[in-house]
Amino acid sequence: MRVVKWLLALLLLALVLAAVVAWTMPASVAWKLIGPRLPAVQLSDIGGSVWDGHAGQVSVAGQPLGMLQWQTEAWPLLHGDLSVHAKLVGQPFQASAIVTRQRDGLIVLHDASATLPGSVLQGTLGIEGLRLEGTLHLQARQARIRNAWFVALDASGTWRDAGTSGAAEAHLGNVEMQFTEPSPPTVLGQIRDDGHGPLLIRGQLKALPTGYTLEARLRARNPDDLQTQEALRYVGQRQPDGSVLLQAGGQLLLPALP
């Protein structure tokens, strides 16, 4: 019995030491262990601990995004889960979310939001000759990800003050987006204008792990709006009814987390 007590005492001491080491581990040391598993992500000016830390600059695939701050919750670790409150502060990128990696590998995002420049849609829409303006605001009440793809999604977005510059300058108003996953693994996004701007748009985005397709019909709300009409010349194929059909597609895959 005394041997058992000593073993229990040693085990308790080991757990306490492990907790102390983990609690005080510098974030820079932890990143040296984790960083090689995320080659597309670069962190610099790392400070604080794994529990409450920051990186002065985070870049993804060579694109600087801004400063990253995080706080790690302790209690979920008792169940084998890792839960982190993350916040990205940059210009023009900003984002925040509660990210939980469950012990079975499921990744859950709660209360996620992001602000991005409208130009990030350039490659997705496949529009040449125009630069997309405005600001993209995204919100996800919940997203569940497994094997680098959604198994559940409830998200929305607004492209505020949408517009174009370059070959044609036009103000297009606000564009609303709603994303759901009615039949996994298919993600559907419904796209429409807010009913007040110069652009009338109705479209749908369909995304699978293998890629995405986008189809939308656009027209000027006012036929005499020459600025919007000129911008639509660069967007898609003119239809007999005077609208423009925009079609795009490509690869779309979320990054896998270690």
PDB file of C-alpha atoms in Angstrom:
ATOM      1  CA  MET A   1       0.000   0.000   0.000  1.00  0.00           C
ATOM      2  CA  ARG A   2       2.855   2.378   0.811  1.00  0.00           C
ATOM      3  CA  VAL A   3       4.331   1.724  -2.636  1.00  0.00           C
ATOM      4  CA  VAL A   4       1.005   2.628  -4.227  1.00  0.00           C
ATOM      5  CA  LYS A   5       0.890   5.852  -2.209  1.00  0.00           C
ATOM      6  CA  TRP A   6       4.402   6.745  -3.341  1.00  0.00           C
ATOM      7  CA  LEU A   7       3.500   5.993  -6.950  1.00  0.00           C
ATOM      8  CA  LEU A   8       0.404   8.168  -6.693  1.00  0.00           C
ATOM      9  CA  ALA A   9       2.468  10.937  -5.114  1.00  0.00           C
ATOM     10  CA  LEU A  10       5.059  10.709  -7.887  1.00  0.00           C
ATOM     11  CA  LEU A  11       2.328  10.744 -10.526  1.00  0.00           C
ATOM     12  CA  LEU A  12       0.746  13.809  -8.922  1.00  0.00           C
ATOM     13  CA  LEU A  13       4.127  15.538  -8.808  1.00  0.00           C
ATOM     14  CA  ALA A  14       4.725  14.703 -12.477  1.00  0.00           C
ATOM     15  CA  LEU A  15       1.335  16.162 -13.416  1.00  0.00           C
ATOM     16  CA  VAL A  16       2.044  19.330 -11.428  1.00  0.00           C
ATOM     17  CA  LEU A  17       5.467  19.716 -13.049  1.00  0.00           C
ATOM     18  CA  ALA A  18       3.971  19.126 -16.495  1.00  0.00           C
ATOM     19  CA  ALA A  19       1.309  21.750 -15.799  1.00  0.00           C
ATOM     20  CA  VAL A  20       3.899  24.254 -14.608  1.00  0.00           C
ATOM     21  CA  VAL A  21       6.067  23.646 -17.669  1.00  0.00           C
ATOM     22  CA  ALA A  22       3.095  23.947 -20.018  1.00  0.00           C
ATOM     23  CA  TRP A  23       1.762  27.039 -18.256  1.00  0.00           C
ATOM     24  CA  THR A  24       5.069  28.857 -18.453  1.00  0.00           C
ATOM     25  CA  MET A  25       6.304  27.577 -21.826  1.00  0.00           C
ATOM     26  CA  PRO A  26       7.241  30.558 -23.994  1.00  0.00           C
ATOM     27  CA  ALA A  27       5.167  30.845 -27.150  1.00  0.00           C
ATOM     28  CA  SER A  28       8.374  31.084 -29.186  1.00  0.00           C
ATOM     29  CA  VAL A  29       9.468  27.645 -27.964  1.00  0.00           C
ATOM     30  CA  ALA A  30       6.055  26.131 -28.727  1.00  0.00           C
ATOM     31  CA  TRP A  31       6.119  27.605 -32.249  1.00  0.00           C
ATOM     32  CA  LYS A  32       9.473  25.954 -32.941  1.00  0.00           C
ATOM     33  CA  LEU A  33       7.742  22.631 -32.265  1.00  0.00           C
ATOM     34  CA  ILE A  34       4.517  23.375 -34.148  1.00  0.00           C
ATOM     35  CA  GLY A  35       5.745  25.654 -36.942  1.00  0.00           C
ATOM     36  CA  PRO A  36       7.260  22.923 -39.171  1.00  0.00           C
ATOM     37  CA  ARG A  37       3.798  21.319 -39.380  1.00  0.00           C
ATOM     38  CA  LEU A  38       2.321  24.543 -40.826  1.00  0.00           C
ATOM     39  CA  PRO A  39       4.761  25.499 -43.598  1.00  0.00           C
ATOM     40  CA  ALA A  40       2.388  28.058 -45.151  1.00  0.00           C
ATOM     41  CA  VAL A  41       2.190  30.051 -41.899  1.00  0.00           C
ATOM     42  CA  GLN A  42       4.974  32.336 -40.668  1.00  0.00           C
ATOM     43  CA  LEU A  43       5.049  34.056 -37.269  1.00  0.00           C
ATOM     44  CA  SER A  44       7.507  36.731 -36.163  1.00  0.00           C
ATOM     45  CA  ASP A  45       8.078  38.803 -32.997  1.00  0.00           C
ATOM     46  CA  ILE A  46       6.508  36.076 -30.878  1.00  0.00           C
ATOM     47  CA  GLY A  47       5.937  36.896 -27.212  1.00  0.00           C
ATOM     48  CA  GLY A  48       4.072  35.663 -24.157  1.00  0.00           C
ATOM     49  CA  SER A  49       3.220  32.050 -23.411  1.00  0.00           C
ATOM     50  CA  VAL A  50       1.164  29.335 -25.045  1.00  0.00           C
ATOM     51  CA  TRP A  51      -1.672  30.435 -22.778  1.00  0.00           C
ATOM     52  CA  ASP A  52      -1.569  34.168 -23.390  1.00  0.00           C
ATOM     53  CA  GLY A  53       0.635  35.289 -26.227  1.00  0.00           C
ATOM     54  CA  HIS A  54       1.006  37.254 -29.411  1.00  0.00           C
ATOM     55  CA  ALA A  55       2.902  37.449 -32.667  1.00  0.00           C
ATOM     56  CA  GLY A  56       3.797  40.863 -34.039  1.00  0.00           C
ATOM     57  CA  GLN A  57       3.238  39.644 -37.591  1.00  0.00           C
ATOM     58  CA  VAL A  58       1.549  36.595 -39.075  1.00  0.00           C
ATOM     59  CA  SER A  59       1.762  35.758 -42.764  1.00  0.00           C
ATOM     60  CA  VAL A  60      -0.008  33.045 -44.735  1.00  0.00           C
ATOM     61  CA  ALA A  61       1.505  31.922 -48.034  1.00  0.00           C
ATOM     62  CA  GLY A  62       3.688  35.038 -47.990  1.00  0.00           C
ATOM     63  CA  GLN A  63       0.757  37.430 -47.440  1.00  0.00           C
ATOM     64  CA  PRO A  64       1.228  39.622 -44.310  1.00  0.00           C
ATOM     65  CA  LEU A  65      -2.027  39.750 -42.347  1.00  0.00           C
ATOM     66  CA  GLY A  66      -1.251  41.611 -39.122  1.00  0.00           C
ATOM     67  CA  MET A  67      -0.736  41.003 -35.426  1.00  0.00           C
ATOM     68  CA  LEU A  68      -2.080  37.802 -33.859  1.00  0.00           C
ATOM     69  CA  GLN A  69      -3.210  37.548 -30.229  1.00  0.00           C
ATOM     70  CA  TRP A  70      -4.447  34.431 -28.440  1.00  0.00           C
ATOM     71  CA  GLN A  71      -5.611  33.084 -25.095  1.00  0.00           C
ATOM     72  CA  THR A  72      -5.866  29.359 -24.437  1.00  0.00           C
ATOM     73  CA  GLU A  73      -8.552  27.973 -22.128  1.00  0.00           C
ATOM     74  CA  ALA A  74      -7.354  25.532 -19.476  1.00  0.00           C
ATOM     75  CA  TRP A  75     -10.521  23.583 -18.633  1.00  0.00           C
ATOM     76  CA  PRO A  76     -11.127  22.015 -22.081  1.00  0.00           C
ATOM     77  CA  LEU A  77      -7.689  20.395 -21.815  1.00  0.00           C
ATOM     78  CA  LEU A  78      -9.076  18.158 -19.063  1.00  0.00           C
ATOM     79  CA  HIS A  79     -11.320  16.590 -21.734  1.00  0.00           C
ATOM     80  CA  GLY A  80      -8.557  16.395 -24.313  1.00  0.00           C
ATOM     81  CA  ASP A  81      -9.772  19.468 -26.240  1.00  0.00           C
ATOM     82  CA  LEU A  82      -7.773  22.567 -27.157  1.00  0.00           C
ATOM     83  CA  SER A  83      -9.751  25.827 -27.202  1.00  0.00           C
ATOM     84  CA  VAL A  84      -8.206  29.146 -28.194  1.00  0.00           C
ATOM     85  CA  HIS A  85      -9.570  32.680 -28.412  1.00  0.00           C
ATOM     86  CA  ALA A  86      -7.741  34.160 -31.399  1.00  0.00           C
ATOM     87  CA  LYS A  87      -7.751  37.712 -32.714  1.00  0.00           C
ATOM     88  CA  LEU A  88      -6.045  39.088 -35.811  1.00  0.00           C
ATOM     89  CA  VAL A  89      -5.487  42.834 -35.964  1.00  0.00           C
ATOM     90  CA  GLY A  90      -4.186  44.139 -39.253  1.00  0.00           C
ATOM     91  CA  GLN A  91      -4.838  46.570 -42.040  1.00  0.00           C
ATOM     92  CA  PRO A  92      -7.005  45.836 -43.926  1.00  0.00           C
ATOM     93  CA  PHE A  93      -7.409  42.300 -42.465  1.00  0.00           C
ATOM     94  CA  GLN A  94      -9.149  41.754 -39.129  1.00  0.00           C
ATOM     95  CA  ALA A  95     -10.594  38.563 -37.666  1.00  0.00           C
ATOM     96  CA  SER A  96     -11.559  36.909 -34.391  1.00  0.00           C
ATOM     97  CA  ALA A  97     -12.921  33.510 -33.368  1.00  0.00           C
ATOM     98  CA  ILE A  98     -13.072  30.887 -30.662  1.00  0.00           C
ATOM     99  CA  VAL A  99     -11.357  27.862 -32.204  1.00  0.00           C
ATOM    100  CA  THR A 100     -11.648  24.455 -30.563  1.00  0.00           C
ATOM    101  CA  ARG A 101      -9.843  21.337 -31.674  1.00  0.00           C
ATOM    102  CA  GLN A 102     -11.573  18.352 -30.124  1.00  0.00           C
ATOM    103  CA  ARG A 103      -9.683  15.209 -29.235  1.00  0.00           C
ATOM    104  CA  ASP A 104     -11.362  13.348 -32.128  1.00  0.00           C
ATOM    105  CA  GLY A 105      -9.868  15.861 -34.613  1.00  0.00           C
ATOM    106  CA  LEU A 106     -13.035  17.909 -35.182  1.00  0.00           C
ATOM    107  CA  ILE A 107     -12.400  21.656 -35.426  1.00  0.00           C
ATOM    108  CA  VAL A 108     -15.200  23.938 -34.213  1.00  0.00           C
ATOM    109  CA  LEU A 109     -15.374  27.694 -34.770  1.00  0.00           C
ATOM    110  CA  HIS A 110     -17.684  29.839 -32.638  1.00  0.00           C
ATOM    111  CA  ASP A 111     -18.525  33.519 -33.019  1.00  0.00           C
ATOM    112  CA  ALA A 112     -16.096  33.946 -35.899  1.00  0.00           C
ATOM    113  CA  SER A 113     -15.911  37.210 -37.794  1.00  0.00           C
ATOM    114  CA  ALA A 114     -13.576  38.660 -40.407  1.00  0.00           C
ATOM    115  CA  THR A 115     -13.149  41.924 -42.288  1.00  0.00           C
ATOM    116  CA  LEU A 116     -11.358  41.746 -45.640  1.00  0.00           C
ATOM    117  CA  PRO A 117     -10.880  44.037 -48.630  1.00  0.00           C
ATOM    118  CA  GLY A 118     -13.246  43.392 -51.528  1.00  0.00           C
ATOM    119  CA  SER A 119     -10.211  42.726 -53.717  1.00  0.00           C
ATOM    120  CA  VAL A 120      -9.859  39.232 -52.164  1.00  0.00           C
ATOM    121  CA  LEU A 121     -12.796  38.215 -54.390  1.00  0.00           C
ATOM    122  CA  GLN A 122     -10.792  39.001 -57.522  1.00  0.00           C
ATOM    123  CA  GLY A 123      -9.517  35.464 -58.088  1.00  0.00           C
ATOM    124  CA  THR A 124     -12.779  33.814 -57.030  1.00  0.00           C
ATOM    125  CA  LEU A 125     -14.895  35.771 -59.505  1.00  0.00           C
ATOM    126  CA  GLY A 126     -12.338  35.594 -62.316  1.00  0.00           C
ATOM    127  CA  ILE A 127     -12.944  39.182 -63.463  1.00  0.00           C
ATOM    128  CA  GLU A 128     -10.183  40.770 -65.542  1.00  0.00           C
ATOM    129  CA  GLY A 129      -9.715  44.453 -66.227  1.00  0.00           C
ATOM    130  CA  LEU A 130     -11.508  45.561 -63.068  1.00  0.00           C
ATOM    131  CA  ARG A 131     -10.332  45.983 -59.506  1.00  0.00           C
ATOM    132  CA  LEU A 132     -12.947  45.150 -56.911  1.00  0.00           C
ATOM    133  CA  GLU A 133     -13.473  47.737 -54.188  1.00  0.00           C
ATOM    134  CA  GLY A 134     -15.383  47.813 -50.919  1.00  0.00           C
ATOM    135  CA  THR A 135     -15.112  45.739 -47.747  1.00  0.00           C
ATOM    136  CA  LEU A 136     -16.115  42.144 -47.132  1.00  0.00           C
ATOM    137  CA  HIS A 137     -17.597  41.356 -43.705  1.00  0.00           C
ATOM    138  CA  LEU A 138     -18.032  37.670 -42.805  1.00  0.00           C
ATOM    139  CA  GLN A 139     -19.654  36.104 -39.747  1.00  0.00           C
ATOM    140  CA  ALA A 140     -19.930  32.445 -38.768  1.00  0.00           C
ATOM    141  CA  ARG A 141     -22.074  31.633 -35.768  1.00  0.00           C
ATOM    142  CA  GLN A 142     -20.709  28.117 -35.964  1.00  0.00           C
ATOM    143  CA  ALA A 143     -18.587  26.106 -38.348  1.00  0.00           C
ATOM    144  CA  ARG A 144     -17.508  22.496 -37.860  1.00  0.00           C
ATOM    145  CA  ILE A 145     -14.564  21.224 -39.886  1.00  0.00           C
ATOM    146  CA  ARG A 146     -13.190  17.717 -40.313  1.00  0.00           C
ATOM    147  CA  ASN A 147     -10.509  16.570 -42.742  1.00  0.00           C
ATOM    148  CA  ALA A 148     -10.091  20.124 -44.036  1.00  0.00           C
ATOM    149  CA  TRP A 149     -13.776  20.529 -44.976  1.00  0.00           C
ATOM    150  CA  PHE A 150     -17.059  21.652 -43.444  1.00  0.00           C
ATOM    151  CA  VAL A 151     -19.383  19.127 -41.823  1.00  0.00           C
ATOM    152  CA  ALA A 152     -21.679  21.930 -40.612  1.00  0.00           C
ATOM    153  CA  LEU A 153     -21.836  25.620 -41.454  1.00  0.00           C
ATOM    154  CA  ASP A 154     -23.973  28.595 -40.505  1.00  0.00           C
ATOM    155  CA  ALA A 155     -22.408  31.749 -41.897  1.00  0.00           C
ATOM    156  CA  SER A 156     -23.256  34.971 -43.664  1.00  0.00           C
ATOM    157  CA  GLY A 157     -21.476  37.882 -45.234  1.00  0.00           C
ATOM    158  CA  THR A 158     -21.908  41.350 -46.669  1.00  0.00           C
ATOM    159  CA  TRP A 159     -19.838  42.967 -49.388  1.00  0.00           C
ATOM    160  CA  ARG A 160     -20.329  46.568 -48.334  1.00  0.00           C
ATOM    161  CA  ASP A 161     -19.859  49.476 -50.711  1.00  0.00           C
ATOM    162  CA  ALA A 162     -19.112  47.057 -53.526  1.00  0.00           C
ATOM    163  CA  GLY A 163     -17.623  48.723 -56.529  1.00  0.00           C
ATOM    164  CA  THR A 164     -15.121  48.580 -59.350  1.00  0.00           C
ATOM    165  CA  SER A 165     -12.163  50.621 -60.499  1.00  0.00           C
ATOM    166  CA  GLY A 166      -9.719  50.288 -63.347  1.00  0.00           C
ATOM    167  CA  ALA A 167     -11.265  49.851 -66.772  1.00  0.00           C
ATOM    168  CA  ALA A 168     -14.638  50.991 -65.407  1.00  0.00           C
ATOM    169  CA  GLU A 169     -15.482  52.796 -62.186  1.00  0.00           C
ATOM    170  CA  ALA A 170     -18.841  52.113 -60.590  1.00  0.00           C
ATOM    171  CA  HIS A 171     -20.500  51.992 -57.180  1.00  0.00           C
ATOM    172  CA  LEU A 172     -22.588  48.824 -56.905  1.00  0.00           C
ATOM    173  CA  GLY A 173     -24.077  49.032 -53.392  1.00  0.00           C
ATOM    174  CA  ASN A 174     -24.186  46.165 -50.884  1.00  0.00           C
ATOM    175  CA  VAL A 175     -24.226  42.455 -51.709  1.00  0.00           C
ATOM    176  CA  GLU A 176     -25.585  39.941 -49.161  1.00  0.00           C
ATOM    177  CA  MET A 177     -24.442  36.308 -48.831  1.00  0.00           C
ATOM    178  CA  GLN A 178     -25.807  33.399 -46.805  1.00  0.00           C
ATOM    179  CA  PHE A 179     -23.917  30.104 -46.499  1.00  0.00           C
ATOM    180  CA  THR A 180     -25.376  26.774 -45.357  1.00  0.00           C
ATOM    181  CA  GLU A 181     -24.649  23.085 -45.758  1.00  0.00           C
ATOM    182  CA  PRO A 182     -28.026  21.443 -46.469  1.00  0.00           C
ATOM    183  CA  SER A 183     -26.525  18.150 -47.658  1.00  0.00           C
ATOM    184  CA  PRO A 184     -22.904  17.568 -46.585  1.00  0.00           C
ATOM    185  CA  PRO A 185     -20.378  17.878 -48.071  1.00  0.00           C
ATOM    186  CA  THR A 186     -22.085  20.426 -50.349  1.00  0.00           C
ATOM    187  CA  VAL A 187     -21.924  24.048 -49.203  1.00  0.00           C
ATOM    188  CA  LEU A 188     -24.430  26.419 -50.793  1.00  0.00           C
ATOM    189  CA  GLY A 189     -24.152  30.175 -50.806  1.00  0.00           C
ATOM    190  CA  GLN A 190     -27.056  32.392 -51.807  1.00  0.00           C
ATOM    191  CA  ILE A 191     -26.011  35.782 -53.181  1.00  0.00           C
ATOM    192  CA  ARG A 192     -28.243  38.819 -53.689  1.00  0.00           C
ATOM    193  CA  ASP A 193     -28.187  42.596 -53.464  1.00  0.00           C
ATOM    194  CA  ASP A 194     -29.796  44.396 -50.537  1.00  0.00           C
ATOM    195  CA  GLY A 195     -32.501  45.903 -52.772  1.00  0.00           C
ATOM    196  CA  HIS A 196     -31.304  49.503 -52.576  1.00  0.00           C
ATOM    197  CA  GLY A 197     -28.131  49.822 -54.671  1.00  0.00           C
ATOM    198  CA  PRO A 198     -27.655  50.333 -58.411  1.00  0.00           C
ATOM    199  CA  LEU A 199     -26.888  46.625 -59.005  1.00  0.00           C
ATOM    200  CA  LEU A 200     -29.472  43.854 -59.040  1.00  0.00           C
ATOM    201  CA  ILE A 201     -27.849  40.443 -58.469  1.00  0.00           C
ATOM    202  CA  ARG A 202     -29.127  36.911 -57.883  1.00  0.00           C
ATOM    203  CA  GLY A 203     -26.632  34.080 -57.683  1.00  0.00           C
ATOM    204  CA  GLN A 204     -25.568  30.837 -56.089  1.00  0.00           C
ATOM    205  CA  LEU A 205     -22.230  29.436 -54.992  1.00  0.00           C
ATOM    206  CA  LYS A 206     -21.832  25.662 -54.766  1.00  0.00           C
ATOM    207  CA  ALA A 207     -18.721  24.335 -53.060  1.00  0.00           C
ATOM    208  CA  LEU A 208     -17.384  20.814 -52.553  1.00  0.00           C
ATOM    209  CA  PRO A 209     -13.985  19.574 -51.374  1.00  0.00           C
ATOM    210  CA  THR A 210     -13.101  19.111 -55.055  1.00  0.00           C
ATOM    211  CA  GLY A 211     -13.905  22.710 -56.054  1.00  0.00           C
ATOM    212  CA  TYR A 212     -16.556  25.386 -56.395  1.00  0.00           C
ATOM    213  CA  THR A 213     -18.852  26.809 -59.059  1.00  0.00           C
ATOM    214  CA  LEU A 214     -20.459  30.238 -59.065  1.00  0.00           C
ATOM    215  CA  GLU A 215     -23.291  31.433 -61.256  1.00  0.00           C
ATOM    216  CA  ALA A 216     -24.971  34.804 -60.930  1.00  0.00           C
ATOM    217  CA  ARG A 217     -27.148  37.090 -63.031  1.00  0.00           C
ATOM    218  CA  LEU A 218     -26.514  40.806 -62.776  1.00  0.00           C
ATOM    219  CA  ARG A 219     -28.233  43.851 -64.226  1.00  0.00           C
ATOM    220  CA  ALA A 220     -28.367  47.560 -63.571  1.00  0.00           C
ATOM    221  CA  ARG A 221     -31.393  48.441 -61.473  1.00  0.00           C
ATOM    222  CA  ASN A 222     -31.773  51.597 -63.539  1.00  0.00           C
ATOM    223  CA  PRO A 223     -31.356  50.988 -67.316  1.00  0.00           C
ATOM    224  CA  ASP A 224     -30.065  54.568 -67.683  1.00  0.00           C
ATOM    225  CA  ASP A 225     -27.240  53.990 -65.156  1.00  0.00           C
ATOM    226  CA  LEU A 226     -24.313  54.204 -67.583  1.00  0.00           C
ATOM    227  CA  GLN A 227     -21.618  53.618 -64.937  1.00  0.00           C
ATOM    228  CA  THR A 228     -23.085  50.271 -63.848  1.00  0.00           C
ATOM    229  CA  GLN A 229     -23.782  49.268 -67.436  1.00  0.00           C
ATOM    230  CA  GLU A 230     -20.141  49.962 -68.352  1.00  0.00           C
ATOM    231  CA  ALA A 231     -18.820  47.912 -65.412  1.00  0.00           C
ATOM    232  CA  LEU A 232     -21.017  44.957 -66.377  1.00  0.00           C
ATOM    233  CA  ARG A 233     -19.349  44.845 -69.805  1.00  0.00           C
ATOM    234  CA  TYR A 234     -16.272  43.331 -68.098  1.00  0.00           C
ATOM    235  CA  VAL A 235     -18.100  40.902 -65.815  1.00  0.00           C
ATOM    236  CA  GLY A 236     -19.682  38.143 -67.895  1.00  0.00           C
ATOM    237  CA  GLN A 237     -21.752  37.213 -70.917  1.00  0.00           C
ATOM    238  CA  ARG A 238     -24.526  39.522 -72.046  1.00  0.00           C
ATOM    239  CA  GLN A 239     -27.930  37.776 -72.180  1.00  0.00           C
ATOM    240  CA  PRO A 240     -30.871  38.443 -74.524  1.00  0.00           C
ATOM    241  CA  ASP A 241     -32.892  39.996 -71.682  1.00  0.00           C
ATOM    242  CA  GLY A 242     -30.141  42.567 -71.041  1.00  0.00           C
ATOM    243  CA  SER A 243     -28.713  40.918 -67.929  1.00  0.00           C
ATOM    244  CA  VAL A 244     -25.161  39.607 -67.570  1.00  0.00           C
ATOM    245  CA  LEU A 245     -24.366  35.990 -66.684  1.00  0.00           C
ATOM    246  CA  LEU A 246     -21.299  35.579 -64.474  1.00  0.00           C
ATOM    247  CA  GLN A 247     -19.851  32.071 -64.228  1.00  0.00           C
ATOM    248  CA  ALA A 248     -16.704  31.115 -62.315  1.00  0.00           C
ATOM    249  CA  GLY A 249     -15.143  28.078 -60.673  1.00  0.00           C
ATOM    250  CA  GLY A 250     -11.979  26.634 -59.252  1.00  0.00           C
ATOM    251  CA  GLN A 251     -10.385  24.798 -56.360  1.00  0.00           C
ATOM    252  CA  LEU A 252     -11.426  25.556 -52.795  1.00  0.00           C
ATOM    253  CA  LEU A 253      -9.909  23.650 -49.866  1.00  0.00           C
ATOM    254  CA  LEU A 254      -9.468  24.628 -46.255  1.00  0.00           C
ATOM    255  CA  PRO A 255      -6.040  24.238 -44.699  1.00  0.00           C
ATOM    256  CA  ALA A 256      -5.624  21.168 -42.501  1.00  0.00           C
ATOM    257  CA  LEU A 257      -4.547  21.838 -38.920  1.00  0.00           C
ATOM    258  CA  PRO A 258      -2.069  19.630 -37.083  1.00  0.00           C
TER     259      PRO A 258
END
